[in-house]
mmCIF file of C-alpha atoms in Angstrom:
data_model
loop_
_atom_site.group_PDB
_atom_site.id
_atom_site.type_symbol
_atom_site.label_atom_id
_atom_site.label_comp_id
_atom_site.label_asym_id
_atom_site.label_seq_id
_atom_site.Cartn_x
_atom_site.Cartn_y
_atom_site.Cartn_z
ATOM 1 C CA UNK A 492 0.000 0.000 0.000
ATOM 2 C CA UNK A 493 1.274 3.447 -0.898
ATOM 3 C CA UNK A 494 0.205 6.254 1.413
ATOM 4 C CA UNK A 495 0.867 9.803 0.266
ATOM 5 C CA UNK A 496 1.892 12.157 3.084
ATOM 6 C CA UNK A 497 2.516 15.045 0.684
ATOM 7 C CA UNK A 498 3.727 15.617 -2.850
ATOM 8 C CA UNK A 499 7.242 14.876 -1.674
ATOM 9 C CA UNK A 500 6.820 11.994 0.833
ATOM 10 C CA UNK A 501 5.254 8.600 0.135
ATOM 11 C CA UNK A 502 5.069 5.717 2.619
ATOM 12 C CA UNK A 503 5.068 2.086 1.503
ATOM 13 C CA UNK A 504 3.810 -0.711 3.721
ATOM 14 C CA UNK A 505 3.690 -4.284 2.435
ATOM 15 C CA UNK A 506 4.328 -7.782 3.707
ATOM 16 C CA UNK A 507 5.509 -9.691 0.650
ATOM 17 C CA UNK A 508 8.599 -8.997 -1.467
ATOM 18 C CA UNK A 509 6.762 -8.642 -4.789
ATOM 19 C CA UNK A 510 4.374 -6.021 -3.427
ATOM 20 C CA UNK A 511 7.236 -4.141 -1.751
ATOM 21 C CA UNK A 512 9.195 -4.059 -5.006
ATOM 22 C CA UNK A 513 6.208 -2.976 -7.114
ATOM 23 C CA UNK A 514 5.086 -0.300 -4.643
ATOM 24 C CA UNK A 515 8.635 1.046 -4.254
ATOM 25 C CA UNK A 516 9.042 1.297 -8.021
ATOM 26 C CA UNK A 517 5.695 3.101 -8.326
ATOM 27 C CA UNK A 518 6.524 5.500 -5.483
ATOM 28 C CA UNK A 519 9.955 6.287 -6.957
ATOM 29 C CA UNK A 520 8.338 7.088 -10.317
ATOM 30 C CA UNK A 521 5.824 9.413 -8.614
ATOM 31 C CA UNK A 522 8.652 11.148 -6.739
ATOM 32 C CA UNK A 523 10.765 11.334 -9.896
ATOM 33 C CA UNK A 524 7.981 13.210 -11.723
ATOM 34 C CA UNK A 525 7.929 15.846 -8.959
ATOM 35 C CA UNK A 526 11.731 16.026 -8.764
ATOM 36 C CA UNK A 527 12.028 16.575 -12.515
ATOM 37 C CA UNK A 528 9.540 19.446 -12.322
ATOM 38 C CA UNK A 529 11.521 21.137 -9.537
ATOM 39 C CA UNK A 530 15.010 20.322 -10.913
ATOM 40 C CA UNK A 531 16.589 20.944 -7.512
ATOM 41 C CA UNK A 532 16.503 17.781 -5.384
ATOM 42 C CA UNK A 533 16.963 14.032 -5.684
ATOM 43 C CA UNK A 534 15.077 11.072 -4.263
ATOM 44 C CA UNK A 535 15.750 9.326 -0.950
ATOM 45 C CA UNK A 536 14.399 5.816 -0.323
ATOM 46 C CA UNK A 537 14.517 4.849 3.362
ATOM 47 C CA UNK A 538 13.850 1.421 4.846
ATOM 48 C CA UNK A 539 12.303 1.823 8.307
ATOM 49 C CA UNK A 540 11.631 -1.860 8.938
ATOM 50 C CA UNK A 541 11.104 -5.070 7.023
ATOM 51 C CA UNK A 542 7.666 -3.943 5.812
ATOM 52 C CA UNK A 543 7.823 -0.115 5.860
ATOM 53 C CA UNK A 544 9.659 2.306 3.570
ATOM 54 C CA UNK A 545 9.451 5.969 2.635
ATOM 55 C CA UNK A 546 10.247 7.579 -0.687
ATOM 56 C CA UNK A 547 10.882 11.321 -0.526
ATOM 57 C CA UNK A 548 12.240 14.200 -2.531
ATOM 58 C CA UNK A 549 15.216 15.328 -0.473
ATOM 59 C CA UNK A 550 17.427 18.401 -0.592
ATOM 60 C CA UNK A 551 20.187 16.162 0.830
ATOM 61 C CA UNK A 552 20.267 14.207 -2.447
ATOM 62 C CA UNK A 553 21.650 15.856 -5.591
ATOM 63 C CA UNK A 554 19.228 16.401 -8.456
ATOM 64 C CA UNK A 555 19.106 13.405 -10.778
ATOM 65 C CA UNK A 556 20.183 10.886 -8.120
ATOM 66 C CA UNK A 557 18.300 8.326 -6.035
ATOM 67 C CA UNK A 558 19.892 7.205 -2.758
ATOM 68 C CA UNK A 559 18.872 4.385 -0.432
ATOM 69 C CA UNK A 560 19.400 4.148 3.332
ATOM 70 C CA UNK A 561 18.267 2.036 6.257
ATOM 71 C CA UNK A 562 16.923 3.346 9.545
ATOM 72 C CA UNK A 563 15.941 0.084 11.182
ATOM 73 C CA UNK A 564 14.784 0.039 14.792
ATOM 74 C CA UNK A 565 17.421 -1.332 17.180
ATOM 75 C CA UNK A 566 15.220 -4.337 17.987
ATOM 76 C CA UNK A 567 15.236 -5.509 14.344
ATOM 77 C CA UNK A 568 19.006 -5.359 13.900
ATOM 78 C CA UNK A 569 20.973 -8.520 14.642
ATOM 79 C CA UNK A 570 23.992 -7.082 16.382
ATOM 80 C CA UNK A 571 25.302 -8.506 19.629
ATOM 81 C CA UNK A 572 26.366 -6.254 22.449
ATOM 82 C CA UNK A 573 30.050 -6.149 23.414
ATOM 83 C CA UNK A 574 30.962 -8.460 26.269
ATOM 84 C CA UNK A 575 28.210 -11.018 25.616
#
């Protein structure tokens, strides 16, 4: 499911890989249309969990580029603490 927060931020929530991929591609295309009209900012795709992503036009990304990053909650990362 794609939820539009504004013209520059879209949220994707899905539980199967095919839907995630399709919704992400659709959201990136929507964002790209807006970015091309503005010609100032790029697109940032952020993974917030295994089933939730955002796609946003970002001034931190150069025009014409799409960057990906992860901001996973600490509980979903599989790191061990030092001294364990």
